[in-house]
PDB file of C-alpha atoms in Angstrom:
ATOM      1  CA  GLN A   1      13.248  69.152  80.746  1.00 74.00           C
ATOM      2  CA  ASP A   2      13.047  65.371  80.328  1.00 94.00           C
ATOM      3  CA  ASP A   3       9.451  65.498  81.486  1.00 95.00           C
ATOM      4  CA  ILE A   4       8.554  68.043  78.797  1.00 95.00           C
ATOM      5  CA  GLU A   5      10.309  65.927  76.120  1.00 95.00           C
ATOM      6  CA  THR A   6       8.571  62.792  77.330  1.00 96.00           C
ATOM      7  CA  ALA A   7       5.168  64.515  77.360  1.00 96.00           C
ATOM      8  CA  ARG A   8       5.854  65.740  73.798  1.00 96.00           C
ATOM      9  CA  TYR A   9       6.458  62.235  72.532  1.00 97.00           C
ATOM     10  CA  PHE A  10       3.442  60.879  74.362  1.00 97.00           C
ATOM     11  CA  ARG A  11       1.355  63.615  72.633  1.00 97.00           C
ATOM     12  CA  LEU A  12       2.766  62.604  69.144  1.00 97.00           C
ATOM     13  CA  ALA A  13       1.902  58.942  69.773  1.00 98.00           C
ATOM     14  CA  ALA A  14      -1.393  59.709  71.385  1.00 97.00           C
ATOM     15  CA  ASP A  15      -2.443  61.855  68.332  1.00 96.00           C
ATOM     16  CA  GLN A  16      -1.668  58.735  66.279  1.00 97.00           C
ATOM     17  CA  GLY A  17      -4.116  56.739  68.323  1.00 97.00           C
ATOM     18  CA  HIS A  18      -1.691  54.834  70.568  1.00 97.00           C
ATOM     19  CA  ALA A  19      -3.748  53.865  73.698  1.00 97.00           C
ATOM     20  CA  ARG A  20      -0.891  53.516  76.077  1.00 97.00           C
ATOM     21  CA  ALA A  21       0.461  56.979  75.005  1.00 98.00           C
ATOM     22  CA  GLN A  22      -2.971  58.519  75.515  1.00 98.00           C
ATOM     23  CA  ALA A  23      -3.148  57.024  78.964  1.00 98.00           C
ATOM     24  CA  TYR A  24       0.311  58.246  79.911  1.00 97.00           C
ATOM     25  CA  LEU A  25      -0.387  61.716  78.467  1.00 98.00           C
ATOM     26  CA  GLY A  26      -3.490  61.721  80.655  1.00 98.00           C
ATOM     27  CA  GLN A  27      -1.241  61.101  83.620  1.00 97.00           C
ATOM     28  CA  CYS A  28       1.072  63.899  82.479  1.00 98.00           C
ATOM     29  CA  TYR A  29      -1.842  66.356  82.527  1.00 98.00           C
ATOM     30  CA  ARG A  30      -3.219  64.842  85.742  1.00 97.00           C
ATOM     31  CA  PHE A  31       0.056  65.371  87.775  1.00 97.00           C
ATOM     32  CA  GLY A  32       1.724  68.215  85.802  1.00 97.00           C
ATOM     33  CA  LYS A  33       4.656  66.056  84.532  1.00 97.00           C
ATOM     34  CA  GLY A  34       5.927  67.927  81.481  1.00 97.00           C
ATOM     35  CA  THR A  35       2.685  69.721  80.972  1.00 97.00           C
ATOM     36  CA  PRO A  36       0.720  72.195  83.087  1.00 97.00           C
ATOM     37  CA  VAL A  37      -1.856  70.417  85.381  1.00 98.00           C
ATOM     38  CA  ASP A  38      -4.989  70.248  83.401  1.00 98.00           C
ATOM     39  CA  HIS A  39      -7.592  67.759  84.764  1.00 98.00           C
ATOM     40  CA  VAL A  40     -10.020  68.331  81.951  1.00 98.00           C
ATOM     41  CA  LYS A  41      -7.376  67.368  79.380  1.00 98.00           C
ATOM     42  CA  ALA A  42      -6.379  64.411  81.582  1.00 98.00           C
ATOM     43  CA  VAL A  43      -9.987  63.068  81.366  1.00 98.00           C
ATOM     44  CA  HIS A  44     -10.004  63.682  77.669  1.00 98.00           C
ATOM     45  CA  TYR A  45      -6.967  61.514  77.040  1.00 98.00           C
ATOM     46  CA  PHE A  46      -8.160  58.842  79.543  1.00 98.00           C
ATOM     47  CA  HIS A  47     -11.429  58.643  77.585  1.00 98.00           C
ATOM     48  CA  ARG A  48      -9.530  58.230  74.379  1.00 98.00           C
ATOM     49  CA  ALA A  49      -7.448  55.366  75.823  1.00 98.00           C
ATOM     50  CA  VAL A  50     -10.517  53.785  77.462  1.00 98.00           C
ATOM     51  CA  ASP A  51     -12.189  53.756  73.999  1.00 97.00           C
ATOM     52  CA  LYS A  52      -9.371  51.291  73.013  1.00 97.00           C
ATOM     53  CA  GLY A  53      -9.796  49.195  76.169  1.00 96.00           C
ATOM     54  CA  HIS A  54      -6.738  50.414  78.116  1.00 97.00           C
ATOM     55  CA  SER A  55      -7.232  48.957  81.617  1.00 96.00           C
ATOM     56  CA  GLY A  56      -4.966  51.532  83.373  1.00 96.00           C
ATOM     57  CA  ALA A  57      -6.868  54.377  81.786  1.00 98.00           C
ATOM     58  CA  GLN A  58     -10.030  52.817  82.855  1.00 98.00           C
ATOM     59  CA  ALA A  59      -8.896  52.835  86.479  1.00 97.00           C
ATOM     60  CA  CYS A  60      -7.681  56.498  86.091  1.00 97.00           C
ATOM     61  CA  LEU A  61     -10.984  57.613  84.704  1.00 97.00           C
ATOM     62  CA  GLY A  62     -12.762  55.755  87.555  1.00 97.00           C
ATOM     63  CA  GLU A  63     -10.552  57.768  89.895  1.00 97.00           C
ATOM     64  CA  CYS A  64     -11.512  61.082  88.100  1.00 98.00           C
ATOM     65  CA  TYR A  65     -15.272  60.329  88.459  1.00 98.00           C
ATOM     66  CA  ARG A  66     -14.853  59.163  91.993  1.00 97.00           C
ATOM     67  CA  PHE A  67     -13.377  62.412  93.174  1.00 97.00           C
ATOM     68  CA  GLY A  68     -14.767  64.899  90.535  1.00 98.00           C
ATOM     69  CA  THR A  69     -11.422  65.603  89.114  1.00 98.00           C
ATOM     70  CA  GLY A  70     -11.732  67.187  85.701  1.00 98.00           C
ATOM     71  CA  THR A  71     -15.302  65.905  85.493  1.00 98.00           C
ATOM     72  CA  PRO A  72     -18.288  66.073  87.702  1.00 98.00           C
ATOM     73  CA  GLU A  73     -18.287  63.501  90.575  1.00 97.00           C
ATOM     74  CA  ASP A  74     -20.289  60.489  89.547  1.00 97.00           C
ATOM     75  CA  HIS A  75     -20.008  57.298  91.558  1.00 96.00           C
ATOM     76  CA  ALA A  76     -21.972  55.201  89.021  1.00 96.00           C
ATOM     77  CA  LYS A  77     -19.523  56.080  86.308  1.00 97.00           C
ATOM     78  CA  ALA A  78     -16.575  55.447  88.703  1.00 98.00           C
ATOM     79  CA  VAL A  79     -18.015  51.994  89.353  1.00 97.00           C
ATOM     80  CA  ARG A  80     -18.371  51.342  85.578  1.00 97.00           C
ATOM     81  CA  TYR A  81     -14.776  52.275  84.853  1.00 98.00           C
ATOM     82  CA  TYR A  82     -13.309  50.464  87.861  1.00 98.00           C
ATOM     83  CA  ARG A  83     -15.239  47.352  86.949  1.00 97.00           C
ATOM     84  CA  LEU A  84     -13.944  47.451  83.357  1.00 98.00           C
ATOM     85  CA  SER A  85     -10.309  47.771  84.655  1.00 98.00           C
ATOM     86  CA  ALA A  86     -10.899  45.084  87.234  1.00 98.00           C
ATOM     87  CA  ASP A  87     -12.215  42.660  84.714  1.00 97.00           C
ATOM     88  CA  GLN A  88      -8.948  43.129  82.768  1.00 97.00           C
ATOM     89  CA  CYS A  89      -6.933  42.119  85.926  1.00 97.00           C
ATOM     90  CA  ASP A  90      -5.765  45.644  86.756  1.00 97.00           C
ATOM     91  CA  ALA A  91      -4.908  45.495  90.522  1.00 97.00           C
ATOM     92  CA  GLY A  92      -5.744  49.144  91.094  1.00 96.00           C
ATOM     93  CA  GLY A  93      -9.088  48.744  89.345  1.00 97.00           C
ATOM     94  CA  GLN A  94      -9.764  45.573  91.296  1.00 98.00           C
ATOM     95  CA  HIS A  95      -8.984  47.249  94.623  1.00 98.00           C
ATOM     96  CA  ASN A  96     -11.048  50.410  93.909  1.00 97.00           C
ATOM     97  CA  TYR A  97     -14.008  48.338  92.651  1.00 98.00           C
ATOM     98  CA  ALA A  98     -13.779  46.275  95.861  1.00 98.00           C
ATOM     99  CA  GLN A  99     -13.934  49.536  97.920  1.00 97.00           C
ATOM    100  CA  PHE A 100     -17.108  50.602  96.141  1.00 97.00           C
ATOM    101  CA  LEU A 101     -18.579  47.212  96.781  1.00 98.00           C
ATOM    102  CA  SER A 102     -17.501  47.298 100.431  1.00 97.00           C
ATOM    103  CA  PHE A 103     -19.234  50.626 101.041  1.00 95.00           C
ATOM    104  CA  GLY A 104     -22.090  50.384  98.638  1.00 95.00           C
ATOM    105  CA  ARG A 105     -21.154  53.443  96.561  1.00 93.00           C
ATOM    106  CA  GLY A 106     -22.778  53.495  93.213  1.00 92.00           C
ATOM    107  CA  LEU A 107     -23.938  49.907  93.528  1.00 95.00           C
ATOM    108  CA  PRO A 108     -25.405  47.666  96.240  1.00 96.00           C
ATOM    109  CA  GLN A 109     -22.999  46.766  99.114  1.00 97.00           C
ATOM    110  CA  ASP A 110     -21.606  43.256  98.706  1.00 98.00           C
ATOM    111  CA  ASP A 111     -18.866  42.323 101.245  1.00 97.00           C
ATOM    112  CA  ILE A 112     -18.434  38.749  99.591  1.00 98.00           C
ATOM    113  CA  GLU A 113     -17.732  40.206  96.228  1.00 98.00           C
ATOM    114  CA  ALA A 114     -15.573  42.948  97.622  1.00 98.00           C
ATOM    115  CA  THR A 115     -13.521  40.396  99.410  1.00 98.00           C
ATOM    116  CA  ARG A 116     -13.062  38.399  96.124  1.00 98.00           C
ATOM    117  CA  TYR A 117     -11.826  41.602  94.317  1.00 98.00           C
ATOM    118  CA  TYR A 118      -9.467  42.577  97.289  1.00 98.00           C
ATOM    119  CA  ARG A 119      -8.027  39.018  97.011  1.00 98.00           C
ATOM    120  CA  LEU A 120      -7.498  39.306  93.267  1.00 98.00           C
ATOM    121  CA  ALA A 121      -5.615  42.591  93.755  1.00 98.00           C
ATOM    122  CA  ALA A 122      -3.710  41.373  96.820  1.00 98.00           C
ATOM    123  CA  ASP A 123      -2.561  38.279  94.934  1.00 97.00           C
ATOM    124  CA  GLN A 124      -0.902  40.649  92.537  1.00 97.00           C
ATOM    125  CA  GLY A 125       1.015  42.361  95.293  1.00 97.00           C
ATOM    126  CA  TYR A 126      -1.149  45.425  95.484  1.00 98.00           C
ATOM    127  CA  ILE A 127      -0.301  46.782  98.979  1.00 98.00           C
ATOM    128  CA  TYR A 128      -3.688  48.558  99.660  1.00 98.00           C
ATOM    129  CA  ALA A 129      -5.625  45.535  98.711  1.00 98.00           C
ATOM    130  CA  GLN A 130      -3.469  43.370 101.026  1.00 98.00           C
ATOM    131  CA  ARG A 131      -4.265  45.678 103.905  1.00 98.00           C
ATOM    132  CA  CYS A 132      -7.954  45.632 103.051  1.00 98.00           C
ATOM    133  CA  LEU A 133      -8.108  41.913 102.649  1.00 98.00           C
ATOM    134  CA  GLY A 134      -6.458  41.671 106.010  1.00 98.00           C
ATOM    135  CA  GLN A 135      -9.170  43.683 107.408  1.00 98.00           C
ATOM    136  CA  CYS A 136     -11.776  41.496 105.821  1.00 98.00           C
ATOM    137  CA  TYR A 137     -10.300  38.487 107.530  1.00 98.00           C
ATOM    138  CA  HIS A 138      -9.754  40.271 110.771  1.00 98.00           C
ATOM    139  CA  PHE A 139     -13.399  41.551 111.083  1.00 98.00           C
ATOM    140  CA  GLY A 140     -15.178  38.822 109.100  1.00 98.00           C
ATOM    141  CA  HIS A 141     -16.352  41.137 106.253  1.00 96.00           C
ATOM    142  CA  GLY A 142     -17.271  38.933 103.348  1.00 97.00           C
ATOM    143  CA  THR A 143     -15.441  35.951 104.796  1.00 97.00           C
ATOM    144  CA  PRO A 144     -15.238  34.118 108.079  1.00 97.00           C
ATOM    145  CA  GLU A 145     -12.963  35.715 110.607  1.00 98.00           C
ATOM    146  CA  ASP A 146      -9.502  34.263 110.325  1.00 98.00           C
ATOM    147  CA  HIS A 147      -6.838  36.098 112.378  1.00 98.00           C
ATOM    148  CA  ALA A 148      -3.976  33.917 110.898  1.00 98.00           C
ATOM    149  CA  LYS A 149      -5.025  34.985 107.369  1.00 98.00           C
ATOM    150  CA  ALA A 150      -5.482  38.652 108.486  1.00 98.00           C
ATOM    151  CA  SER A 151      -1.919  38.606 109.927  1.00 98.00           C
ATOM    152  CA  HIS A 152      -0.533  37.164 106.695  1.00 98.00           C
ATOM    153  CA  TYR A 153      -2.098  39.873 104.639  1.00 98.00           C
ATOM    154  CA  TYR A 154      -1.163  42.670 106.999  1.00 97.00           C
ATOM    155  CA  ARG A 155       2.390  41.349 107.023  1.00 97.00           C
ATOM    156  CA  LEU A 156       2.494  41.163 103.260  1.00 96.00           C
ATOM    157  CA  ALA A 157       1.427  44.810 103.130  1.00 97.00           C
ATOM    158  CA  ALA A 158       3.868  45.985 105.871  1.00 96.00           C
ATOM    159  CA  ASP A 159       6.754  44.285 104.120  1.00 96.00           C
ATOM    160  CA  GLN A 160       6.467  46.334 100.982  1.00 91.00           C
TER     161      GLN A 160
END
């Protein structure tokens, strides 16, 4: 019942143009919290929040385009939204943008730049980026091999 009431208030604020409420309502539709699961509506509300520059919605929209959830899969659009989010210091956006750089999805592969974005997200305590940065140091992807640094980042991730 609380989820339904929460989603109702998010909808009221979203309809008045509140970007954070639009992003949160998108999440409600994405995961069925207080609303039925409706990925198309989730994408709609993420787009509305993105139009206002909401970094979390940018990362969520990137995720939708990455996996084709509520919209056709489109890695170039996923990269675009992840980069927008990353440039606003959103750790999830930084991590996901780094993944696309690492694997060359939707843009040319660039291990050095991927490592830079993993580090930005890892320094914010983002567990997945800490693990990936550990791998960069472990295998020398985008940075010289450094097993001490690899262990450090693996340990940070493991301790969370």
